[in-house]
mmCIF file of C-alpha atoms and ligand atoms in Angstrom:
data_model
loop_
_atom_site.group_PDB
_atom_site.id
_atom_site.type_symbol
_atom_site.label_atom_id
_atom_site.label_comp_id
_atom_site.label_asym_id
_atom_site.label_seq_id
_atom_site.Cartn_x
_atom_site.Cartn_y
_atom_site.Cartn_z
ATOM 1 C CA UNK G 1 21.317 -21.619 -40.591
ATOM 2 C CA UNK G 2 21.190 -23.076 -37.082
ATOM 3 C CA UNK G 3 18.142 -22.451 -34.908
ATOM 4 C CA UNK G 4 18.229 -19.188 -32.941
ATOM 5 C CA UNK G 5 18.769 -20.734 -29.458
ATOM 6 C CA UNK G 6 21.774 -22.710 -30.768
ATOM 7 C CA UNK G 7 23.195 -19.634 -32.505
ATOM 8 C CA UNK G 8 22.873 -17.597 -29.298
ATOM 9 C CA UNK G 9 24.641 -20.267 -27.219
ATOM 10 C CA UNK G 10 27.451 -20.288 -29.828
ATOM 11 C CA UNK G 11 27.730 -16.476 -29.760
ATOM 12 C CA UNK G 12 27.933 -16.487 -25.953
ATOM 13 C CA UNK G 13 30.524 -19.277 -25.989
ATOM 14 C CA UNK G 14 32.670 -17.199 -28.339
ATOM 15 C CA UNK G 15 32.885 -14.515 -25.641
ATOM 16 C CA UNK G 16 32.757 -16.447 -22.365
ATOM 17 C CA UNK G 17 35.081 -19.008 -20.830
ATOM 18 C CA UNK G 18 34.054 -22.651 -20.499
ATOM 19 C CA UNK G 19 32.205 -23.779 -17.422
ATOM 20 C CA UNK G 20 29.213 -22.355 -15.657
ATOM 21 C CA UNK G 21 28.962 -18.582 -15.950
ATOM 22 C CA UNK G 22 26.759 -16.734 -13.460
ATOM 23 C CA UNK G 23 24.607 -13.723 -14.391
ATOM 24 C CA UNK G 24 26.487 -11.331 -12.147
ATOM 25 C CA UNK G 25 29.007 -12.169 -9.461
ATOM 26 C CA UNK G 26 30.932 -9.809 -7.201
ATOM 27 C CA UNK G 27 34.689 -9.346 -7.478
ATOM 28 C CA UNK G 28 36.901 -8.838 -4.423
ATOM 29 C CA UNK G 29 40.413 -8.053 -5.593
ATOM 30 C CA UNK G 30 41.216 -4.832 -3.785
ATOM 31 C CA UNK G 31 41.425 -3.812 -0.140
ATOM 32 C CA UNK G 32 38.370 -5.798 1.019
ATOM 33 C CA UNK G 33 40.279 -8.162 3.355
ATOM 34 C CA UNK G 34 42.372 -5.360 4.798
ATOM 35 C CA UNK G 35 39.488 -3.010 5.562
ATOM 36 C CA UNK G 36 37.235 -5.730 6.968
ATOM 37 C CA UNK G 37 40.067 -7.058 9.173
ATOM 38 C CA UNK G 38 40.780 -3.533 10.341
ATOM 39 C CA UNK G 39 37.114 -3.075 11.125
ATOM 40 C CA UNK G 40 37.027 -6.274 13.214
ATOM 41 C CA UNK G 41 40.242 -5.299 15.019
ATOM 42 C CA UNK G 42 38.660 -1.953 15.929
ATOM 43 C CA UNK G 43 35.616 -3.781 17.471
ATOM 44 C CA UNK G 44 33.385 -1.213 15.756
ATOM 45 C CA UNK G 45 31.631 -3.690 13.489
ATOM 46 C CA UNK G 46 28.089 -2.483 13.921
ATOM 47 C CA UNK G 47 26.258 0.797 13.812
ATOM 48 C CA UNK G 48 29.086 3.176 14.613
ATOM 49 C CA UNK G 49 32.497 3.420 12.994
ATOM 50 C CA UNK G 50 34.847 5.256 10.732
ATOM 51 C CA UNK G 51 34.087 3.256 7.577
ATOM 52 C CA UNK G 52 30.464 4.430 7.444
ATOM 53 C CA UNK G 53 31.567 8.083 7.374
ATOM 54 C CA UNK G 54 34.326 7.305 4.916
ATOM 55 C CA UNK G 55 31.980 5.374 2.598
ATOM 56 C CA UNK G 56 29.428 8.201 2.677
ATOM 57 C CA UNK G 57 32.080 10.794 1.819
ATOM 58 C CA UNK G 58 33.475 8.628 -0.993
ATOM 59 C CA UNK G 59 29.988 8.096 -2.459
ATOM 60 C CA UNK G 60 29.223 11.812 -2.378
ATOM 61 C CA UNK G 61 32.530 12.610 -4.003
ATOM 62 C CA UNK G 62 32.127 9.968 -6.688
ATOM 63 C CA UNK G 63 28.531 10.831 -7.586
ATOM 64 C CA UNK G 64 28.828 14.590 -7.223
ATOM 65 C CA UNK G 65 25.900 14.674 -4.789
ATOM 66 C CA UNK G 66 26.443 17.043 -1.864
ATOM 67 C CA UNK G 67 25.579 14.264 0.583
ATOM 68 C CA UNK G 68 25.247 10.492 0.715
ATOM 69 C CA UNK G 69 23.615 8.624 3.598
ATOM 70 C CA UNK G 70 24.446 4.912 3.790
ATOM 71 C CA UNK G 71 21.613 2.568 4.765
ATOM 72 C CA UNK G 72 20.916 -1.128 5.155
ATOM 73 C CA UNK G 73 19.702 -1.770 1.574
ATOM 74 C CA UNK G 74 18.369 -0.090 -1.536
ATOM 75 C CA UNK G 75 14.737 -0.771 -0.732
ATOM 76 C CA UNK G 76 15.032 0.980 2.636
ATOM 77 C CA UNK G 77 16.819 3.868 0.910
ATOM 78 C CA UNK G 78 13.874 4.284 -1.435
ATOM 79 C CA UNK G 79 11.300 4.011 1.345
ATOM 80 C CA UNK G 80 13.013 6.739 3.369
ATOM 81 C CA UNK G 81 13.616 8.947 0.306
ATOM 82 C CA UNK G 82 9.910 8.776 -0.555
ATOM 83 C CA UNK G 83 8.952 9.598 3.012
ATOM 84 C CA UNK G 84 11.316 12.592 3.026
ATOM 85 C CA UNK G 85 9.763 13.760 -0.249
ATOM 86 C CA UNK G 86 6.413 13.940 1.530
ATOM 87 C CA UNK G 87 4.785 10.724 0.319
ATOM 88 C CA UNK G 88 2.056 9.742 2.785
ATOM 89 C CA UNK G 89 -0.552 7.043 3.243
ATOM 90 C CA UNK G 90 -3.309 7.482 0.650
ATOM 91 C CA UNK G 91 -1.021 9.031 -1.996
ATOM 92 C CA UNK G 92 -0.135 7.581 -5.375
ATOM 93 C CA UNK G 93 3.409 7.430 -6.747
ATOM 94 C CA UNK G 94 4.236 6.902 -10.416
ATOM 95 C CA UNK G 95 6.721 4.081 -10.997
ATOM 96 C CA UNK G 96 7.610 2.055 -14.098
ATOM 97 C CA UNK G 97 5.785 -1.245 -14.622
ATOM 98 C CA UNK G 98 9.120 -2.605 -15.842
ATOM 99 C CA UNK G 99 11.177 -2.583 -12.645
ATOM 100 C CA UNK G 100 12.333 -4.780 -9.795
ATOM 101 C CA UNK G 101 9.602 -5.269 -7.190
ATOM 102 C CA UNK G 102 11.474 -3.158 -4.600
ATOM 103 C CA UNK G 103 10.408 0.066 -6.364
ATOM 104 C CA UNK G 104 6.713 -0.726 -5.868
ATOM 105 C CA UNK G 105 7.245 -2.233 -2.418
ATOM 106 C CA UNK G 106 8.903 0.938 -1.095
ATOM 107 C CA UNK G 107 5.805 2.903 -2.120
ATOM 108 C CA UNK G 108 3.515 0.362 -0.485
ATOM 109 C CA UNK G 109 5.480 0.373 2.805
ATOM 110 C CA UNK G 110 4.429 4.019 3.240
ATOM 111 C CA UNK G 111 0.756 3.178 2.788
ATOM 112 C CA UNK G 112 0.810 4.746 -0.667
ATOM 113 C CA UNK G 113 -0.194 3.108 -3.952
ATOM 114 C CA UNK G 114 2.111 2.567 -6.918
ATOM 115 C CA UNK G 115 0.704 3.850 -10.211
ATOM 116 C CA UNK G 116 2.384 2.099 -13.139
ATOM 117 C CA UNK G 117 3.624 3.816 -16.288
ATOM 118 C CA UNK G 118 5.095 2.615 -19.573
ATOM 119 C CA UNK G 119 8.729 2.404 -20.687
ATOM 120 C CA UNK G 120 10.578 3.747 -23.709
ATOM 121 C CA UNK G 121 12.302 1.345 -26.078
ATOM 122 C CA UNK G 122 15.510 3.373 -26.362
ATOM 123 C CA UNK G 123 16.236 3.630 -22.618
ATOM 124 C CA UNK G 124 14.060 0.844 -21.114
ATOM 125 C CA UNK G 125 13.066 3.501 -18.529
ATOM 126 C CA UNK G 126 9.911 5.613 -18.083
ATOM 127 C CA UNK G 127 8.670 7.083 -21.371
ATOM 128 C CA UNK G 128 8.089 10.818 -20.808
ATOM 129 C CA UNK G 129 5.973 11.220 -23.967
ATOM 130 C CA UNK G 130 3.513 8.476 -23.073
ATOM 131 C CA UNK G 131 3.476 9.671 -19.461
ATOM 132 C CA UNK G 132 2.715 13.250 -20.482
ATOM 133 C CA UNK G 133 -0.321 12.052 -22.458
ATOM 134 C CA UNK G 134 -1.468 9.857 -19.632
ATOM 135 C CA UNK G 135 -1.179 12.600 -17.005
ATOM 136 C CA UNK G 136 -2.956 15.081 -19.280
ATOM 137 C CA UNK G 137 -6.058 12.939 -19.598
ATOM 138 C CA UNK G 138 -6.170 11.037 -16.327
ATOM 139 C CA UNK G 139 -5.297 13.690 -13.744
ATOM 140 C CA UNK G 140 -6.501 17.114 -12.616
ATOM 141 C CA UNK G 141 -4.598 19.951 -10.988
ATOM 142 C CA UNK G 142 -5.658 20.982 -7.509
ATOM 143 C CA UNK G 143 -4.438 23.635 -5.094
ATOM 144 C CA UNK G 144 -2.229 20.961 -3.496
ATOM 145 C CA UNK G 145 -0.834 19.486 -6.699
ATOM 146 C CA UNK G 146 -2.051 16.703 -8.964
ATOM 147 C CA UNK G 147 -4.944 14.300 -8.397
ATOM 148 C CA UNK G 148 -5.833 11.048 -10.130
ATOM 149 C CA UNK G 149 -9.220 11.762 -11.745
ATOM 150 C CA UNK G 150 -10.318 8.126 -11.387
ATOM 151 C CA UNK G 151 -9.182 7.241 -7.857
ATOM 152 C CA UNK G 152 -9.404 10.783 -6.429
ATOM 153 C CA UNK G 153 -6.039 10.278 -4.706
ATOM 154 C CA UNK G 154 -3.182 12.773 -4.821
ATOM 155 C CA UNK G 155 -0.255 11.803 -7.054
ATOM 156 C CA UNK G 156 2.725 12.917 -5.010
ATOM 157 C CA UNK G 157 5.902 11.666 -6.647
ATOM 158 C CA UNK G 158 7.524 10.281 -9.778
ATOM 159 C CA UNK G 159 10.159 7.530 -9.503
ATOM 160 C CA UNK G 160 12.191 6.922 -12.661
ATOM 161 C CA UNK G 161 14.445 3.866 -12.570
ATOM 162 C CA UNK G 162 17.576 3.462 -14.706
ATOM 163 C CA UNK G 163 16.976 -0.014 -16.067
ATOM 164 C CA UNK G 164 19.990 -2.367 -16.081
ATOM 165 C CA UNK G 165 22.129 0.775 -15.676
ATOM 166 C CA UNK G 166 20.869 2.730 -18.723
ATOM 167 C CA UNK G 167 19.905 6.298 -17.821
ATOM 168 C CA UNK G 168 16.323 7.202 -18.702
ATOM 169 C CA UNK G 169 15.221 10.506 -20.271
ATOM 170 C CA UNK G 170 15.766 12.680 -17.209
ATOM 171 C CA UNK G 171 15.377 16.116 -18.844
ATOM 172 C CA UNK G 172 11.873 15.344 -20.082
ATOM 173 C CA UNK G 173 10.873 13.559 -16.871
ATOM 174 C CA UNK G 174 12.107 16.468 -14.735
ATOM 175 C CA UNK G 175 10.054 18.873 -16.851
ATOM 176 C CA UNK G 176 6.965 16.677 -16.337
ATOM 177 C CA UNK G 177 7.600 16.439 -12.596
ATOM 178 C CA UNK G 178 7.844 20.222 -12.493
ATOM 179 C CA UNK G 179 4.641 20.773 -14.509
ATOM 180 C CA UNK G 180 2.621 18.369 -12.372
ATOM 181 C CA UNK G 181 4.317 19.314 -9.092
ATOM 182 C CA UNK G 182 5.546 15.791 -8.429
ATOM 183 C CA UNK G 183 8.626 15.129 -6.312
ATOM 184 C CA UNK G 184 11.224 13.368 -8.455
ATOM 185 C CA UNK G 185 13.008 10.515 -6.672
ATOM 186 C CA UNK G 186 15.435 8.470 -8.769
ATOM 187 C CA UNK G 187 15.705 4.751 -8.162
ATOM 188 C CA UNK G 188 19.355 4.557 -9.214
ATOM 189 C CA UNK G 189 19.832 1.131 -7.583
ATOM 190 C CA UNK G 190 21.165 -0.291 -10.855
ATOM 191 C CA UNK G 191 23.054 2.724 -12.160
ATOM 192 C CA UNK G 192 26.057 3.475 -9.940
ATOM 193 C CA UNK G 193 28.630 4.782 -12.434
ATOM 194 C CA UNK G 194 26.035 5.747 -15.080
ATOM 195 C CA UNK G 195 25.848 9.342 -16.285
ATOM 196 C CA UNK G 196 23.236 11.384 -18.097
ATOM 197 C CA UNK G 197 24.797 14.250 -20.081
ATOM 198 C CA UNK G 198 27.899 13.860 -17.936
ATOM 199 C CA UNK G 199 26.144 14.034 -14.585
ATOM 200 C CA UNK G 200 25.781 11.008 -12.335
ATOM 201 C CA UNK G 201 22.359 9.343 -12.152
ATOM 202 C CA UNK G 202 20.656 9.658 -8.785
ATOM 203 C CA UNK G 203 21.637 13.335 -8.483
ATOM 204 C CA UNK G 204 18.880 14.874 -10.628
ATOM 205 C CA UNK G 205 15.849 14.447 -8.383
ATOM 206 C CA UNK G 206 15.190 15.817 -4.911
ATOM 207 C CA UNK G 207 16.709 12.542 -3.694
ATOM 208 C CA UNK G 208 18.172 9.478 -5.399
ATOM 209 C CA UNK G 209 18.862 5.981 -4.101
ATOM 210 C CA UNK G 210 21.537 3.334 -4.685
ATOM 211 C CA UNK G 211 21.816 -0.382 -3.893
ATOM 212 C CA UNK G 212 24.917 -2.390 -2.984
ATOM 213 C CA UNK G 213 23.268 -5.792 -2.964
ATOM 214 C CA UNK G 214 25.490 -8.748 -3.871
ATOM 215 C CA UNK G 215 24.406 -8.729 -7.530
ATOM 216 C CA UNK G 216 24.888 -5.012 -8.158
ATOM 217 C CA UNK G 217 27.884 -3.239 -9.728
ATOM 218 C CA UNK G 218 29.618 -2.898 -6.349
ATOM 219 C CA UNK G 219 28.507 -4.667 -3.189
ATOM 220 C CA UNK G 220 28.631 -4.209 0.568
ATOM 221 C CA UNK G 221 27.009 -7.624 1.074
ATOM 222 C CA UNK G 222 23.770 -5.748 1.506
ATOM 223 C CA UNK G 223 23.451 -2.018 1.540
ATOM 224 C CA UNK G 224 22.140 1.121 -0.051
ATOM 225 C CA UNK G 225 22.451 4.879 0.040
ATOM 226 C CA UNK G 226 20.406 8.029 -0.289
ATOM 227 C CA UNK G 227 21.894 10.833 -2.406
ATOM 228 C CA UNK G 228 20.807 14.459 -2.153
ATOM 229 C CA UNK G 229 22.086 18.014 -2.559
ATOM 230 C CA UNK G 230 19.824 19.167 0.265
ATOM 231 C CA UNK G 231 21.762 19.222 3.574
ATOM 232 C CA UNK G 232 18.584 19.392 5.616
ATOM 233 C CA UNK G 233 17.095 16.332 3.901
ATOM 234 C CA UNK G 234 20.397 14.472 4.290
ATOM 235 C CA UNK G 235 20.495 15.206 8.033
ATOM 236 C CA UNK G 236 16.897 14.095 8.336
ATOM 237 C CA UNK G 237 17.656 10.910 6.355
ATOM 238 C CA UNK G 238 20.490 10.106 8.778
ATOM 239 C CA UNK G 239 18.263 10.824 11.777
ATOM 240 C CA UNK G 240 15.328 8.737 10.498
ATOM 241 C CA UNK G 241 17.510 5.765 9.541
ATOM 242 C CA UNK G 242 19.251 5.706 12.943
ATOM 243 C CA UNK G 243 16.091 5.393 15.114
ATOM 244 C CA UNK G 244 15.589 9.199 15.294
ATOM 245 C CA UNK G 245 17.640 9.404 18.485
ATOM 246 C CA UNK G 246 18.598 12.859 19.655
ATOM 247 C CA UNK G 247 22.316 13.129 20.426
ATOM 248 C CA UNK G 248 22.921 12.987 24.178
ATOM 249 C CA UNK G 249 25.601 11.499 26.408
ATOM 250 C CA UNK G 250 23.212 8.965 27.936
ATOM 251 C CA UNK G 251 19.516 9.720 27.441
ATOM 252 C CA UNK G 252 17.424 7.673 25.002
ATOM 253 C CA UNK G 253 15.250 10.336 23.489
ATOM 254 C CA UNK G 254 13.661 9.614 20.105
ATOM 255 C CA UNK G 255 11.804 12.585 18.690
ATOM 256 C CA UNK G 256 9.917 10.787 15.895
ATOM 257 C CA UNK G 257 9.334 7.224 14.728
ATOM 258 C CA UNK G 258 12.521 6.299 12.917
ATOM 259 C CA UNK G 259 13.922 3.087 11.536
ATOM 260 C CA UNK G 260 16.894 0.892 12.268
ATOM 261 C CA UNK G 261 18.117 1.169 8.702
ATOM 262 C CA UNK G 262 21.767 2.036 9.304
ATOM 263 C CA UNK G 263 24.536 0.332 7.356
ATOM 264 C CA UNK G 264 26.869 -1.613 9.683
ATOM 265 C CA UNK G 265 30.496 -0.491 9.715
ATOM 266 C CA UNK G 266 31.578 -3.976 8.555
ATOM 267 C CA UNK G 267 29.544 -3.586 5.368
ATOM 268 C CA UNK G 268 30.785 -0.039 4.855
ATOM 269 C CA UNK G 269 34.390 -1.324 5.053
ATOM 270 C CA UNK G 270 33.615 -3.663 2.157
ATOM 271 C CA UNK G 271 31.991 -0.763 0.324
ATOM 272 C CA UNK G 272 35.061 1.469 0.657
ATOM 273 C CA UNK G 273 37.220 -1.220 -0.936
ATOM 274 C CA UNK G 274 34.677 -1.899 -3.691
ATOM 275 C CA UNK G 275 34.250 1.762 -4.589
ATOM 276 C CA UNK G 276 38.017 2.060 -5.144
ATOM 277 C CA UNK G 277 37.683 -0.563 -7.888
ATOM 278 C CA UNK G 278 34.578 0.869 -9.565
ATOM 279 C CA UNK G 279 36.462 2.533 -12.454
ATOM 280 C CA UNK G 280 38.085 -0.837 -13.266
ATOM 281 C CA UNK G 281 34.725 -2.623 -13.067
ATOM 282 C CA UNK G 282 33.179 -0.089 -15.436
ATOM 283 C CA UNK G 283 36.034 -0.398 -17.946
ATOM 284 C CA UNK G 284 35.773 -4.181 -17.835
ATOM 285 C CA UNK G 285 32.008 -4.034 -18.413
ATOM 286 C CA UNK G 286 32.502 -1.826 -21.472
ATOM 287 C CA UNK G 287 35.011 -4.325 -22.881
ATOM 288 C CA UNK G 288 32.408 -7.053 -22.408
ATOM 289 C CA UNK G 289 29.828 -4.946 -24.270
ATOM 290 C CA UNK G 290 32.251 -4.554 -27.189
ATOM 291 C CA UNK G 291 32.810 -8.312 -27.314
ATOM 292 C CA UNK G 292 29.111 -9.113 -27.174
ATOM 293 C CA UNK G 293 28.456 -6.534 -29.926
ATOM 294 C CA UNK G 294 30.957 -8.393 -32.112
ATOM 295 C CA UNK G 295 29.578 -11.803 -31.271
ATOM 296 C CA UNK G 296 25.956 -10.838 -31.965
ATOM 297 C CA UNK G 297 26.662 -8.619 -34.993
ATOM 298 C CA UNK G 298 25.689 -11.318 -37.504
ATOM 299 C CA UNK G 299 22.520 -12.393 -35.695
ATOM 300 C CA UNK G 300 19.734 -10.479 -37.414
ATOM 301 C CA UNK G 301 16.760 -10.976 -35.122
ATOM 302 C CA UNK G 302 18.470 -9.829 -31.912
ATOM 303 C CA UNK G 303 20.175 -6.628 -30.809
ATOM 304 C CA UNK G 304 22.386 -5.874 -27.835
ATOM 305 C CA UNK G 305 21.116 -2.992 -25.704
ATOM 306 C CA UNK G 306 23.475 0.003 -25.893
ATOM 307 C CA UNK G 307 23.623 3.176 -23.850
ATOM 308 C CA UNK G 308 21.078 5.833 -24.946
ATOM 309 C CA UNK G 309 22.500 8.873 -26.822
ATOM 310 C CA UNK G 310 24.153 11.414 -24.515
ATOM 311 C CA UNK G 311 24.440 8.836 -21.754
ATOM 312 C CA UNK G 312 27.222 6.789 -20.256
ATOM 313 C CA UNK G 313 25.911 3.499 -18.971
ATOM 314 C CA UNK G 314 27.521 1.294 -16.331
ATOM 315 C CA UNK G 315 26.271 -1.773 -18.269
ATOM 316 C CA UNK G 316 25.267 -3.413 -14.992
ATOM 317 C CA UNK G 317 23.420 -6.113 -16.913
ATOM 318 C CA UNK G 318 24.019 -6.856 -20.574
ATOM 319 C CA UNK G 319 20.716 -7.189 -22.398
ATOM 320 C CA UNK G 320 19.741 -8.921 -25.597
ATOM 321 C CA UNK G 321 16.504 -7.687 -27.161
ATOM 322 C CA UNK G 322 14.719 -10.125 -29.450
ATOM 323 C CA UNK G 323 12.748 -8.841 -32.431
ATOM 324 C CA UNK G 324 8.993 -9.189 -31.917
ATOM 325 C CA UNK G 325 9.013 -11.798 -34.701
ATOM 326 C CA UNK G 326 11.194 -14.182 -32.646
ATOM 327 C CA UNK G 327 10.012 -13.203 -29.155
ATOM 328 C CA UNK G 328 8.068 -16.462 -28.881
ATOM 329 C CA UNK G 329 11.456 -18.224 -28.809
ATOM 330 C CA UNK G 330 12.460 -16.434 -25.595
ATOM 331 C CA UNK G 331 11.854 -19.433 -23.339
ATOM 332 C CA UNK G 332 13.642 -21.797 -25.728
ATOM 333 C CA UNK G 333 16.653 -19.442 -25.651
ATOM 334 C CA UNK G 334 16.532 -19.248 -21.833
ATOM 335 C CA UNK G 335 16.412 -23.051 -21.685
ATOM 336 C CA UNK G 336 19.263 -23.594 -24.169
ATOM 337 C CA UNK G 337 21.583 -21.050 -22.534
ATOM 338 C CA UNK G 338 20.920 -22.181 -18.957
ATOM 339 C CA UNK G 339 21.296 -25.847 -20.024
ATOM 340 C CA UNK G 340 24.709 -24.868 -21.435
ATOM 341 C CA UNK G 341 25.717 -23.424 -18.033
ATOM 342 C CA UNK G 342 25.355 -19.845 -19.243
ATOM 343 C CA UNK G 343 23.110 -18.076 -16.788
ATOM 344 C CA UNK G 344 20.577 -15.881 -18.551
ATOM 345 C CA UNK G 345 17.401 -14.360 -17.172
ATOM 346 C CA UNK G 346 14.255 -12.741 -18.538
ATOM 347 C CA UNK G 347 13.090 -9.274 -17.484
ATOM 348 C CA UNK G 348 11.116 -9.079 -14.225
ATOM 349 C CA UNK G 349 7.448 -9.981 -14.286
ATOM 350 C CA UNK G 350 5.783 -6.600 -14.831
ATOM 351 C CA UNK G 351 4.494 -5.010 -11.635
ATOM 352 C CA UNK G 352 0.835 -4.944 -12.692
ATOM 353 C CA UNK G 353 0.984 -8.693 -13.325
ATOM 354 C CA UNK G 354 2.148 -9.505 -9.769
ATOM 355 C CA UNK G 355 -0.691 -10.629 -7.470
ATOM 356 C CA UNK G 356 -0.227 -7.880 -4.836
ATOM 357 C CA UNK G 357 -0.206 -5.072 -7.439
ATOM 358 C CA UNK G 358 -2.810 -6.358 -9.907
ATOM 359 C CA UNK G 359 -5.434 -3.784 -8.951
ATOM 360 C CA UNK G 360 -3.201 -0.707 -8.844
ATOM 361 C CA UNK G 361 -3.812 2.205 -11.190
ATOM 362 C CA UNK G 362 -1.889 2.069 -14.449
ATOM 363 C CA UNK G 363 -1.386 3.730 -17.787
ATOM 364 C CA UNK G 364 -1.530 1.683 -21.000
ATOM 365 C CA UNK G 365 1.662 -0.424 -20.984
ATOM 366 C CA UNK G 366 2.222 -1.647 -24.564
ATOM 367 C CA UNK G 367 6.001 -1.089 -24.657
ATOM 368 C CA UNK G 368 6.676 -2.594 -21.218
ATOM 369 C CA UNK G 369 4.576 -5.604 -22.211
ATOM 370 C CA UNK G 370 6.486 -6.196 -25.426
ATOM 371 C CA UNK G 371 9.888 -5.545 -23.774
ATOM 372 C CA UNK G 372 9.029 -8.137 -21.140
ATOM 373 C CA UNK G 373 8.657 -10.706 -23.936
ATOM 374 C CA UNK G 374 11.823 -9.562 -25.738
ATOM 375 C CA UNK G 375 14.450 -9.101 -23.017
ATOM 376 C CA UNK G 376 17.113 -11.647 -22.127
ATOM 377 C CA UNK G 377 19.859 -10.638 -19.703
ATOM 378 C CA UNK G 378 23.292 -12.155 -20.316
ATOM 379 C CA UNK G 379 26.242 -12.972 -18.040
ATOM 380 C CA UNK G 380 27.549 -9.519 -17.074
ATOM 381 C CA UNK G 381 30.149 -9.774 -14.294
ATOM 382 C CA UNK G 382 33.038 -7.330 -14.338
ATOM 383 C CA UNK G 383 35.540 -10.198 -14.389
ATOM 384 C CA UNK G 384 34.374 -11.596 -17.729
ATOM 385 C CA UNK G 385 36.405 -9.296 -19.994
HETATM 386 C C1 PLP Y 1 18.350 -3.836 -6.496
HETATM 387 C C2 PLP Y 1 17.249 -2.890 -6.666
HETATM 388 C C3 PLP Y 1 16.662 -2.185 -5.593
HETATM 389 C C4 PLP Y 1 17.063 -2.306 -4.159
HETATM 390 O O1 PLP Y 1 17.513 -3.513 -3.806
HETATM 391 P P1 PLP Y 1 18.071 -3.956 -2.378
HETATM 392 O O2 PLP Y 1 18.247 -5.423 -2.610
HETATM 393 O O3 PLP Y 1 17.034 -3.627 -1.369
HETATM 394 O O4 PLP Y 1 19.364 -3.263 -2.106
HETATM 395 C C5 PLP Y 1 15.672 -1.266 -5.872
HETATM 396 N N1 PLP Y 1 15.258 -1.051 -7.128
HETATM 397 C C6 PLP Y 1 15.796 -1.695 -8.184
HETATM 398 C C7 PLP Y 1 15.311 -1.359 -9.539
HETATM 399 C C8 PLP Y 1 16.788 -2.639 -7.991
HETATM 400 O O5 PLP Y 1 17.290 -3.287 -9.046
#
């Protein structure tokens, strides 16, 4: 038998075309040119314009959320969602250790502290069973809610993230959030198109957030959105992300300290065209999953990540999980695949191992730590199958 890195390169080559293959590239084969040209012709390329409204309506309709508020990127969406949920300086917010740094950064921007929790092997998202144990022995209930017994700080919110597009165990996490009086904010940056028991991710919590960065399932160049069923929160999100200016024919009156986080009309035009193609992208990604499943079927010590039971995943990134026994070959596999022009990537460095977040509170993280050694993300673009 050939060595594992060689066998993995061969399996990938059986699925992918020759030549360099990126991890995830955008695809512009719909109305992108038309809408962007139209936007330029209108001169409304910036903060005001019809495409922003149209994109927001299309996102709400697609996701089933009552409202969507488009913003400049997914990180800003999360920052504002957390602020609207009442997160303040001095609070703690529970986030997975296995996530992109933006989740922790958004908490930090509000002067709050991220508190890291472990992941579940079947979803790669927050593990509600481990978290329940951790909260039971490390927190106390107060009149205001929940307090970290060790730091003395209030724990205000819980931020599940749907890793690589796979929905996490929302029912159990919502029950925990309810029991401990934590606001539930979903970081659905990676899961546009993913459903949990038929309902779109990002619509379960008080607020949910999306990202349309260039490497995500659809892109606006850069962009994000806040989803919510609460009209009042949606109006406030719009107000806060557009400098908190009161409507008036000429006066500049700002009634709180807002942000310039609006999504330019030019980017929204791109988003409208991309969203039209989302069903095709999702179908193409599922075909790629089927091909990878075939190609890796004979390779014992690896498995391809599949959607958790009861969930429909967007398969944003395809993920190979190495058995613990061969996890020490991860870097050799990354080297062999990237040398062959097949772009693969490991999981993110865990949040508690990053210098700025080393001293933050955290639960035991055994699963996140082993997943970080086992995960290899594969070329995943919609155009590949
Ligand atoms: C992409 C991403 C974000 C937000 O990213 P932006 O680049 O700011 O749009 C947030 N959280 C996670 C988990 C992400 O993958």
